[in-house]
Amino acid sequence: MDKHNSKFRWVVFTSVLFTYLIMASQRTAPGLITDQLMRDFQVTASTIGLVTSIQFFVYTCLQIPMGILADRYGPNFFLIIGSILTGFGTIMYSLGNHESILFFARMLTGIGDATIWVNLVLILSQWFNAKEFTRLIGVAGMTGSLGFLLATVPFSAMIVLLGWRAAFFSAGCLLCVCGVLLYLILVKKTNQPVIVKTNQHREKFGVLLKRIFSSRQAWGLFLCHFGIVGGYIGFIGSWAVPYGMNIYGLTRLHASQLIMVSLIGALIGAPLIGWISSRLDMIKRPYIVFHIIILLCWFTFLLFQEHPPFFLFVLLFFIIGFGFGSNSLTFALVRLTFPKTESGFVSGFANTGGFLSAVLLPGIFGYLLDHFQSVSGSIAEGYYFGFITPVVFSLVGLIGVIIIKEKNQVVESKPNTQVSL
């Protein structure tokens, strides 16, 4: 089958992205029932926080191993198993009667979730040519944001209608169905084995690891993803609502709407930036522009002493979300500058950078808030110094994207080919 010209590639694209949509929704959905879990299981907020964070910790730790496995055995098997594992984890979460079961269920969900992005990138690179891939990877990024949106009002309504256990049980069953659907489409319909072992010569793992970790290109991708993801997920997902309430006196409901503004920006930005990059037939220059824009947005909070005019504040949130949509260009650069036999490994390495920053930023920001509030008694001063964190992270990202080399073609006949630096 000529995958790049087959109409069936759109069936693959739709099924993979639908699975990603549902899996992404389950990353943040437990946050909707925090108070119910505390009441039902008689546990503290810190316990629930640990249960919630374990999924992201597992996800981050497994990105590089998943990339290596996907390169060596193909992406189909891991995506199928990952969706089923996420489904089983979600079902277990819905049936749990002790916090230890919730903890294990979220670990299982994290293992399954760790398979989705790296293998999605590899599957799309197999079925679409380079120009289509650059455009469609932006649509894939938008799908993740849609998943977060699905985990707000729609899933909340489902919880109110069915109860939280039935709502999560239904989502888990749907993910298991997605796993079966992916098997039928990616394996049965295309007559491919579930696990694909290539006949190409493979480097020893240690040699490959040393070469990638010594590659300026790989570290540039790691840093640019670190800089652009942490500010959006780390701040918007953790401190945006308290910031709106403490600095602008907003209610929790109105402050929560700020996240929607940023999310709308990401929904618009992801496909549009991918389309722009595809039309210009370049990746690095547009990516630099959006890194600069995001850096300036975070610096604006410092410029206005953490309290910009409200209209500007809302606009900054929208632009930060819009710029976040450019993060998919990281993986377009992976495809463009690394051979296919290494693209899973490098994709996982770059994605680790993004989620590492998303893990680090909330903790650093919170520490600065606590420190300056205890010293001066003013939380506003804490927010001012807290905003230095996303500024520094964004600067790191800009340095990363500047040191990246962009070339138009990868020599795929030699798996050991490196980008000339």
GROMACS .gro file of C-alpha atoms in nm:
model
  421
    1MET     CA    1   0.000   0.000   0.000
    2ASP     CA    2   0.130   0.345  -0.097
    3LYS     CA    3   0.058   0.508   0.237
    4HIS     CA    4   0.134   0.866   0.131
    5ASN     CA    5  -0.123   0.857  -0.149
    6SER     CA    6  -0.381   0.624   0.000
    7LYS     CA    7  -0.721   0.765   0.098
    8PHE     CA    8  -0.710   0.522   0.389
    9ARG     CA    9  -0.455   0.745   0.558
   10TRP     CA   10  -0.740   0.978   0.656
   11VAL     CA   11  -0.914   0.690   0.835
   12VAL     CA   12  -0.589   0.630   1.024
   13PHE     CA   13  -0.558   1.000   1.101
   14THR     CA   14  -0.915   1.027   1.232
   15SER     CA   15  -0.900   0.714   1.449
   16VAL     CA   16  -0.564   0.804   1.604
   17LEU     CA   17  -0.669   1.162   1.679
   18PHE     CA   18  -1.003   1.053   1.828
   19THR     CA   19  -0.814   0.822   2.065
   20TYR     CA   20  -0.580   1.110   2.155
   21LEU     CA   21  -0.882   1.334   2.222
   22ILE     CA   22  -1.030   1.094   2.477
   23MET     CA   23  -0.695   1.016   2.640
   24ALA     CA   24  -0.608   1.385   2.673
   25SER     CA   25  -0.943   1.452   2.841
   26GLN     CA   26  -0.861   1.201   3.113
   27ARG     CA   27  -0.539   1.381   3.207
   28THR     CA   28  -0.725   1.665   3.377
   29ALA     CA   29  -1.073   1.517   3.432
   30PRO     CA   30  -0.997   1.397   3.790
   31GLY     CA   31  -0.955   1.763   3.887
   32LEU     CA   32  -1.331   1.802   3.845
   33ILE     CA   33  -1.408   1.571   4.138
   34THR     CA   34  -1.135   1.663   4.389
   35ASP     CA   35  -1.385   1.765   4.657
   36GLN     CA   36  -1.595   1.453   4.601
   37LEU     CA   37  -1.291   1.226   4.632
   38MET     CA   38  -1.183   1.396   4.954
   39ARG     CA   39  -1.532   1.347   5.095
   40ASP     CA   40  -1.588   0.990   4.970
   41PHE     CA   41  -1.245   0.857   5.067
   42GLN     CA   42  -1.187   1.077   5.375
   43VAL     CA   43  -0.843   1.188   5.255
   44THR     CA   44  -0.652   1.517   5.256
   45ALA     CA   45  -0.594   1.750   4.962
   46SER     CA   46  -0.223   1.653   4.958
   47THR     CA   47  -0.318   1.287   4.911
   48ILE     CA   48  -0.543   1.371   4.620
   49GLY     CA   49  -0.267   1.594   4.479
   50LEU     CA   50  -0.025   1.300   4.493
   51VAL     CA   51  -0.278   1.074   4.319
   52THR     CA   52  -0.325   1.334   4.046
   53SER     CA   53   0.043   1.414   3.993
   54ILE     CA   54   0.160   1.052   3.967
   55GLN     CA   55   0.016   1.024   3.616
   56PHE     CA   56   0.225   1.316   3.489
   57PHE     CA   57   0.535   1.185   3.667
   58VAL     CA   58   0.500   0.842   3.504
   59TYR     CA   59   0.423   1.005   3.168
   60THR     CA   60   0.740   1.217   3.181
   61CYS     CA   61   0.966   0.930   3.292
   62LEU     CA   62   0.847   0.700   3.012
   63GLN     CA   63   0.887   0.936   2.717
   64ILE     CA   64   1.244   0.837   2.625
   65PRO     CA   65   1.195   0.460   2.680
   66MET     CA   66   0.875   0.475   2.476
   67GLY     CA   67   1.054   0.653   2.191
   68ILE     CA   68   1.325   0.386   2.184
   69LEU     CA   69   1.073   0.100   2.187
   70ALA     CA   70   0.859   0.264   1.916
   71ASP     CA   71   1.165   0.305   1.692
   72ARG     CA   72   1.264  -0.060   1.731
   73TYR     CA   73   0.925  -0.234   1.721
   74GLY     CA   74   0.695   0.010   1.547
   75PRO     CA   75   0.430   0.244   1.691
   76ASN     CA   76   0.113   0.041   1.627
   77PHE     CA   77   0.147  -0.210   1.912
   78PHE     CA   78   0.226   0.051   2.177
   79LEU     CA   79  -0.057   0.284   2.075
   80ILE     CA   80  -0.309  -0.001   2.084
   81ILE     CA   81  -0.188  -0.133   2.420
   82GLY     CA   82  -0.159   0.222   2.557
   83SER     CA   83  -0.519   0.309   2.484
   84ILE     CA   84  -0.638  -0.016   2.645
   85LEU     CA   85  -0.418   0.040   2.952
   86THR     CA   86  -0.554   0.392   2.988
   87GLY     CA   87  -0.905   0.250   2.959
   88PHE     CA   88  -0.841  -0.016   3.224
   89GLY     CA   89  -0.682   0.245   3.451
   90THR     CA   90  -0.983   0.475   3.415
   91ILE     CA   91  -1.226   0.190   3.482
   92MET     CA   92  -1.027   0.090   3.792
   93TYR     CA   93  -1.035   0.454   3.905
   94SER     CA   94  -1.415   0.454   3.877
   95LEU     CA   95  -1.447   0.134   4.081
   96GLY     CA   96  -1.185   0.211   4.346
   97ASN     CA   97  -1.281   0.192   4.715
   98HIS     CA   98  -0.947   0.295   4.867
   99GLU     CA   99  -0.695   0.569   4.790
  100SER     CA  100  -0.427   0.308   4.713
  101ILE     CA  101  -0.645   0.179   4.427
  102LEU     CA  102  -0.686   0.532   4.297
  103PHE     CA  103  -0.308   0.575   4.310
  104PHE     CA  104  -0.242   0.251   4.120
  105ALA     CA  105  -0.516   0.335   3.868
  106ARG     CA  106  -0.357   0.671   3.787
  107MET     CA  107  -0.018   0.502   3.751
  108LEU     CA  108  -0.171   0.263   3.499
  109THR     CA  109  -0.334   0.555   3.321
  110GLY     CA  110   0.002   0.735   3.311
  111ILE     CA  111   0.171   0.432   3.154
  112GLY     CA  112  -0.096   0.417   2.885
  113ASP     CA  113  -0.094   0.793   2.832
  114ALA     CA  114   0.284   0.786   2.783
  115THR     CA  115   0.234   0.590   2.460
  116ILE     CA  116   0.008   0.833   2.279
  117TRP     CA  117   0.210   1.130   2.157
  118VAL     CA  118   0.536   0.966   2.047
  119ASN     CA  119   0.352   0.688   1.861
  120LEU     CA  120   0.100   0.932   1.714
  121VAL     CA  121   0.390   1.132   1.570
  122LEU     CA  122   0.547   0.819   1.420
  123ILE     CA  123   0.221   0.692   1.272
  124LEU     CA  124   0.146   1.026   1.106
  125SER     CA  125   0.501   1.041   0.970
  126GLN     CA  126   0.448   0.699   0.811
  127TRP     CA  127   0.119   0.789   0.642
  128PHE     CA  128   0.179   1.152   0.536
  129ASN     CA  129   0.454   1.328   0.345
  130ALA     CA  130   0.669   1.594   0.510
  131LYS     CA  131   0.461   1.895   0.404
  132GLU     CA  132   0.131   1.734   0.508
  133PHE     CA  133   0.291   1.623   0.833
  134THR     CA  134   0.394   1.978   0.927
  135ARG     CA  135   0.036   2.096   0.875
  136LEU     CA  136  -0.136   1.801   1.041
  137ILE     CA  137   0.087   1.785   1.348
  138GLY     CA  138  -0.062   2.124   1.436
  139VAL     CA  139  -0.411   1.973   1.408
  140ALA     CA  140  -0.292   1.693   1.637
  141GLY     CA  141  -0.176   1.955   1.889
  142MET     CA  142  -0.516   2.121   1.867
  143THR     CA  143  -0.676   1.784   1.944
  144GLY     CA  144  -0.493   1.770   2.276
  145SER     CA  145  -0.633   2.113   2.367
  146LEU     CA  146  -0.979   1.995   2.264
  147GLY     CA  147  -0.932   1.704   2.503
  148PHE     CA  148  -0.864   1.950   2.786
  149LEU     CA  149  -1.177   2.141   2.680
  150LEU     CA  150  -1.378   1.818   2.681
  151ALA     CA  151  -1.271   1.770   3.042
  152THR     CA  152  -1.439   2.094   3.149
  153VAL     CA  153  -1.808   2.166   3.089
  154PRO     CA  154  -1.900   1.853   2.882
  155PHE     CA  155  -1.748   1.602   3.124
  156SER     CA  156  -1.873   1.802   3.423
  157ALA     CA  157  -2.225   1.773   3.282
  158MET     CA  158  -2.172   1.399   3.240
  159ILE     CA  159  -2.062   1.373   3.604
  160VAL     CA  160  -2.371   1.564   3.720
  161LEU     CA  161  -2.596   1.343   3.506
  162LEU     CA  162  -2.444   1.000   3.579
  163GLY     CA  163  -2.232   1.050   3.891
  164TRP     CA  164  -1.852   1.052   3.887
  165ARG     CA  165  -1.809   0.675   3.897
  166ALA     CA  166  -2.036   0.608   3.600
  167ALA     CA  167  -1.883   0.896   3.404
  168PHE     CA  168  -1.526   0.767   3.447
  169PHE     CA  169  -1.636   0.407   3.386
  170SER     CA  170  -1.792   0.514   3.054
  171ALA     CA  171  -1.476   0.700   2.951
  172GLY     CA  172  -1.266   0.394   3.035
  173CYS     CA  173  -1.487   0.165   2.828
  174LEU     CA  174  -1.468   0.408   2.536
  175LEU     CA  175  -1.087   0.402   2.550
  176CYS     CA  176  -1.087   0.021   2.543
  177VAL     CA  177  -1.312   0.036   2.236
  178CYS     CA  178  -1.064   0.280   2.080
  179GLY     CA  179  -0.787   0.023   2.136
  180VAL     CA  180  -0.987  -0.243   1.951
  181LEU     CA  181  -1.068   0.005   1.674
  182LEU     CA  182  -0.699   0.094   1.633
  183TYR     CA  183  -0.614  -0.277   1.607
  184LEU     CA  184  -0.867  -0.325   1.329
  185ILE     CA  185  -0.747  -0.017   1.137
  186LEU     CA  186  -0.370  -0.025   1.192
  187VAL     CA  187  -0.317  -0.403   1.189
  188LYS     CA  188  -0.604  -0.604   1.039
  189LYS     CA  189  -0.703  -0.365   0.760
  190THR     CA  190  -0.344  -0.301   0.648
  191ASN     CA  191  -0.233  -0.667   0.694
  192GLN     CA  192   0.061  -0.560   0.908
  193PRO     CA  193   0.202  -0.747   1.207
  194VAL     CA  194   0.127  -0.595   1.545
  195ILE     CA  195   0.499  -0.570   1.622
  196VAL     CA  196   0.726  -0.474   1.332
  197LYS     CA  197   1.095  -0.560   1.351
  198THR     CA  198   1.294  -0.392   1.080
  199ASN     CA  199   1.585  -0.564   0.907
  200GLN     CA  200   1.799  -0.252   0.925
  201HIS     CA  201   2.122  -0.263   1.123
  202ARG     CA  202   2.069  -0.126   1.473
  203GLU     CA  203   2.324   0.045   1.690
  204LYS     CA  204   2.382  -0.077   2.040
  205PHE     CA  205   2.161   0.106   2.285
  206GLY     CA  206   2.453   0.266   2.469
  207VAL     CA  207   2.604   0.399   2.148
  208LEU     CA  208   2.271   0.543   2.034
  209LEU     CA  209   2.207   0.699   2.373
  210LYS     CA  210   2.551   0.860   2.384
  211ARG     CA  211   2.520   0.996   2.030
  212ILE     CA  212   2.174   1.148   2.077
  213PHE     CA  213   2.265   1.294   2.417
  214SER     CA  214   2.575   1.455   2.263
  215SER     CA  215   2.377   1.598   1.970
  216ARG     CA  216   2.327   1.975   1.981
  217GLN     CA  217   2.020   1.930   1.763
  218ALA     CA  218   1.854   1.693   2.011
  219TRP     CA  219   1.928   1.923   2.305
  220GLY     CA  220   1.801   2.222   2.109
  221LEU     CA  221   1.470   2.042   2.057
  222PHE     CA  222   1.460   1.948   2.427
  223LEU     CA  223   1.520   2.310   2.532
  224CYS     CA  224   1.276   2.472   2.290
  225HIS     CA  225   1.000   2.235   2.404
  226PHE     CA  226   1.100   2.297   2.767
  227GLY     CA  227   1.058   2.670   2.718
  228ILE     CA  228   0.725   2.674   2.541
  229VAL     CA  229   0.530   2.405   2.729
  230GLY     CA  230   0.611   2.478   3.093
  231GLY     CA  231   0.470   2.830   3.105
  232TYR     CA  232   0.140   2.729   2.948
  233ILE     CA  233   0.069   2.400   3.125
  234GLY     CA  234   0.262   2.480   3.443
  235PHE     CA  235   0.121   2.827   3.511
  236ILE     CA  236  -0.216   2.821   3.334
  237GLY     CA  237  -0.298   2.483   3.484
  238SER     CA  238  -0.184   2.563   3.839
  239TRP     CA  239  -0.161   2.932   3.928
  240ALA     CA  240  -0.378   3.119   3.676
  241VAL     CA  241  -0.697   3.093   3.882
  242PRO     CA  242  -0.536   3.193   4.217
  243TYR     CA  243  -0.359   3.480   4.038
  244GLY     CA  244  -0.685   3.616   3.897
  245MET     CA  245  -0.851   3.589   4.237
  246ASN     CA  246  -0.567   3.739   4.443
  247ILE     CA  247  -0.453   4.019   4.213
  248TYR     CA  248  -0.774   4.116   4.031
  249GLY     CA  249  -1.031   4.014   4.293
  250LEU     CA  250  -1.212   3.779   4.055
  251THR     CA  251  -1.444   3.505   4.169
  252ARG     CA  252  -1.326   3.147   4.117
  253LEU     CA  253  -1.575   3.108   3.829
  254HIS     CA  254  -1.457   3.422   3.649
  255ALA     CA  255  -1.091   3.338   3.710
  256SER     CA  256  -1.153   2.990   3.565
  257GLN     CA  257  -1.276   3.152   3.246
  258LEU     CA  258  -0.924   3.285   3.193
  259ILE     CA  259  -0.813   2.928   3.130
  260MET     CA  260  -1.081   2.905   2.861
  261VAL     CA  261  -0.940   3.220   2.696
  262SER     CA  262  -0.593   3.067   2.685
  263LEU     CA  263  -0.735   2.734   2.567
  264ILE     CA  264  -0.921   2.904   2.281
  265GLY     CA  265  -0.593   3.066   2.181
  266ALA     CA  266  -0.424   2.723   2.173
  267LEU     CA  267  -0.711   2.575   1.970
  268ILE     CA  268  -0.673   2.847   1.708
  269GLY     CA  269  -0.295   2.863   1.717
  270ALA     CA  270  -0.203   2.495   1.675
  271PRO     CA  271  -0.353   2.431   1.329
  272LEU     CA  272  -0.296   2.787   1.205
  273ILE     CA  273   0.074   2.790   1.295
  274GLY     CA  274   0.118   2.448   1.133
  275TRP     CA  275  -0.051   2.579   0.818
  276ILE     CA  276   0.165   2.894   0.815
  277SER     CA  277   0.483   2.690   0.852
  278SER     CA  278   0.373   2.455   0.575
  279ARG     CA  279   0.288   2.745   0.341
  280LEU     CA  280   0.620   2.919   0.408
  281ASP     CA  281   0.800   2.583   0.372
  282MET     CA  282   1.007   2.663   0.678
  283ILE     CA  283   0.988   2.573   1.046
  284LYS     CA  284   1.268   2.736   1.241
  285ARG     CA  285   1.197   3.102   1.162
  286PRO     CA  286   0.824   3.091   1.252
  287TYR     CA  287   0.913   2.896   1.566
  288ILE     CA  288   1.165   3.164   1.670
  289VAL     CA  289   0.902   3.434   1.617
  290PHE     CA  290   0.650   3.262   1.845
  291HIS     CA  291   0.912   3.194   2.111
  292ILE     CA  292   0.996   3.567   2.112
  293ILE     CA  293   0.626   3.659   2.134
  294ILE     CA  294   0.572   3.429   2.434
  295LEU     CA  295   0.886   3.562   2.606
  296LEU     CA  296   0.760   3.919   2.560
  297CYS     CA  297   0.418   3.824   2.699
  298TRP     CA  298   0.567   3.684   3.021
  299PHE     CA  299   0.803   3.981   3.048
  300THR     CA  300   0.501   4.216   3.023
  301PHE     CA  301   0.379   4.085   3.359
  302LEU     CA  302   0.709   4.200   3.510
  303LEU     CA  303   0.695   4.530   3.324
  304PHE     CA  304   0.357   4.612   3.478
  305GLN     CA  305   0.462   4.496   3.827
  306GLU     CA  306   0.256   4.171   3.797
  307HIS     CA  307  -0.064   4.379   3.749
  308PRO     CA  308  -0.121   4.477   3.383
  309PRO     CA  309  -0.453   4.643   3.289
  310PHE     CA  310  -0.727   4.380   3.286
  311PHE     CA  311  -0.786   4.396   2.910
  312LEU     CA  312  -0.415   4.349   2.845
  313PHE     CA  313  -0.407   4.068   3.102
  314VAL     CA  314  -0.679   3.875   2.914
  315LEU     CA  315  -0.506   3.945   2.581
  316LEU     CA  316  -0.175   3.813   2.718
  317PHE     CA  317  -0.343   3.489   2.823
  318PHE     CA  318  -0.489   3.446   2.474
  319ILE     CA  319  -0.155   3.516   2.303
  320ILE     CA  320   0.032   3.278   2.536
  321GLY     CA  321  -0.220   3.006   2.449
  322PHE     CA  322  -0.194   3.089   2.078
  323GLY     CA  323   0.185   3.073   2.091
  324PHE     CA  324   0.171   2.745   2.279
  325GLY     CA  325   0.010   2.600   1.966
  326SER     CA  326   0.350   2.628   1.796
  327ASN     CA  327   0.493   2.351   2.017
  328SER     CA  328   0.399   2.093   1.751
  329LEU     CA  329   0.674   2.242   1.532
  330THR     CA  330   0.922   2.069   1.765
  331PHE     CA  331   0.813   1.736   1.620
  332ALA     CA  332   0.805   1.866   1.265
  333LEU     CA  333   1.173   1.952   1.317
  334VAL     CA  334   1.238   1.604   1.457
  335ARG     CA  335   1.102   1.448   1.140
  336LEU     CA  336   1.292   1.689   0.919
  337THR     CA  337   1.632   1.657   1.085
  338PHE     CA  338   1.655   1.299   1.213
  339PRO     CA  339   1.622   0.966   1.030
  340LYS     CA  340   1.300   0.772   1.087
  341THR     CA  341   1.487   0.505   1.280
  342GLU     CA  342   1.560   0.762   1.553
  343SER     CA  343   1.260   0.995   1.537
  344GLY     CA  344   1.071   0.815   1.817
  345PHE     CA  345   1.368   0.841   2.054
  346VAL     CA  346   1.424   1.209   1.978
  347SER     CA  347   1.049   1.285   1.996
  348GLY     CA  348   1.037   1.127   2.340
  349PHE     CA  349   1.348   1.317   2.447
  350ALA     CA  350   1.202   1.649   2.332
  351ASN     CA  351   0.864   1.575   2.492
  352THR     CA  352   1.040   1.498   2.819
  353GLY     CA  353   1.175   1.854   2.815
  354GLY     CA  354   0.826   1.999   2.779
  355PHE     CA  355   0.668   1.802   3.060
  356LEU     CA  356   0.971   1.842   3.286
  357SER     CA  357   0.918   2.218   3.271
  358ALA     CA  358   0.545   2.168   3.338
  359VAL     CA  359   0.637   1.974   3.652
  360LEU     CA  360   0.905   2.220   3.772
  361LEU     CA  361   0.732   2.555   3.714
  362PRO     CA  362   0.432   2.515   3.953
  363GLY     CA  363   0.662   2.412   4.238
  364ILE     CA  364   0.911   2.695   4.183
  365PHE     CA  365   0.630   2.948   4.144
  366GLY     CA  366   0.461   2.823   4.461
  367TYR     CA  367   0.786   2.835   4.659
  368LEU     CA  368   0.841   3.198   4.559
  369LEU     CA  369   0.483   3.287   4.658
  370ASP     CA  370   0.525   3.128   5.001
  371HIS     CA  371   0.868   3.286   5.056
  372PHE     CA  372   0.775   3.645   4.977
  373GLN     CA  373   0.441   3.623   5.151
  374SER     CA  374   0.614   3.506   5.470
  375VAL     CA  375   0.883   3.776   5.441
  376SER     CA  376   0.677   4.079   5.338
  377GLY     CA  377   0.323   3.965   5.404
  378SER     CA  378   0.231   4.061   5.047
  379ILE     CA  379   0.134   3.789   4.802
  380ALA     CA  380   0.152   4.045   4.518
  381GLU     CA  381   0.529   4.069   4.557
  382GLY     CA  382   0.544   3.691   4.543
  383TYR     CA  383   0.360   3.692   4.210
  384TYR     CA  384   0.600   3.951   4.073
  385PHE     CA  385   0.904   3.736   4.146
  386GLY     CA  386   0.711   3.425   4.050
  387PHE     CA  387   0.672   3.558   3.695
  388ILE     CA  388   1.049   3.556   3.662
  389THR     CA  389   1.019   3.176   3.634
  390PRO     CA  390   0.823   3.161   3.304
  391VAL     CA  391   1.042   3.443   3.171
  392VAL     CA  392   1.355   3.237   3.239
  393PHE     CA  393   1.193   2.921   3.102
  394SER     CA  394   1.090   3.106   2.784
  395LEU     CA  395   1.441   3.244   2.744
  396VAL     CA  396   1.577   2.889   2.767
  397GLY     CA  397   1.329   2.788   2.497
  398LEU     CA  398   1.439   3.073   2.271
  399ILE     CA  399   1.804   2.969   2.310
  400GLY     CA  400   1.703   2.614   2.222
  401VAL     CA  401   1.520   2.706   1.903
  402ILE     CA  402   1.805   2.938   1.795
  403ILE     CA  403   2.068   2.663   1.816
  404ILE     CA  404   1.856   2.419   1.614
  405LYS     CA  405   1.964   2.351   1.258
  406GLU     CA  406   1.699   2.317   0.991
  407LYS     CA  407   1.766   2.118   0.674
  408ASN     CA  408   1.527   2.017   0.401
  409GLN     CA  409   1.595   1.647   0.370
  410VAL     CA  410   1.707   1.357   0.585
  411VAL     CA  411   1.911   1.073   0.439
  412GLU     CA  412   1.714   0.768   0.555
  413SER     CA  413   1.922   0.493   0.399
  414LYS     CA  414   2.176   0.516   0.680
  415PRO     CA  415   2.031   0.483   1.027
  416ASN     CA  416   2.344   0.632   1.180
  417THR     CA  417   2.308   0.959   0.988
  418GLN     CA  418   2.336   1.267   1.204
  419VAL     CA  419   2.243   1.624   1.139
  420SER     CA  420   2.552   1.825   1.050
  421LEU     CA  421   2.602   2.086   1.318
   0.00000   0.00000   0.00000
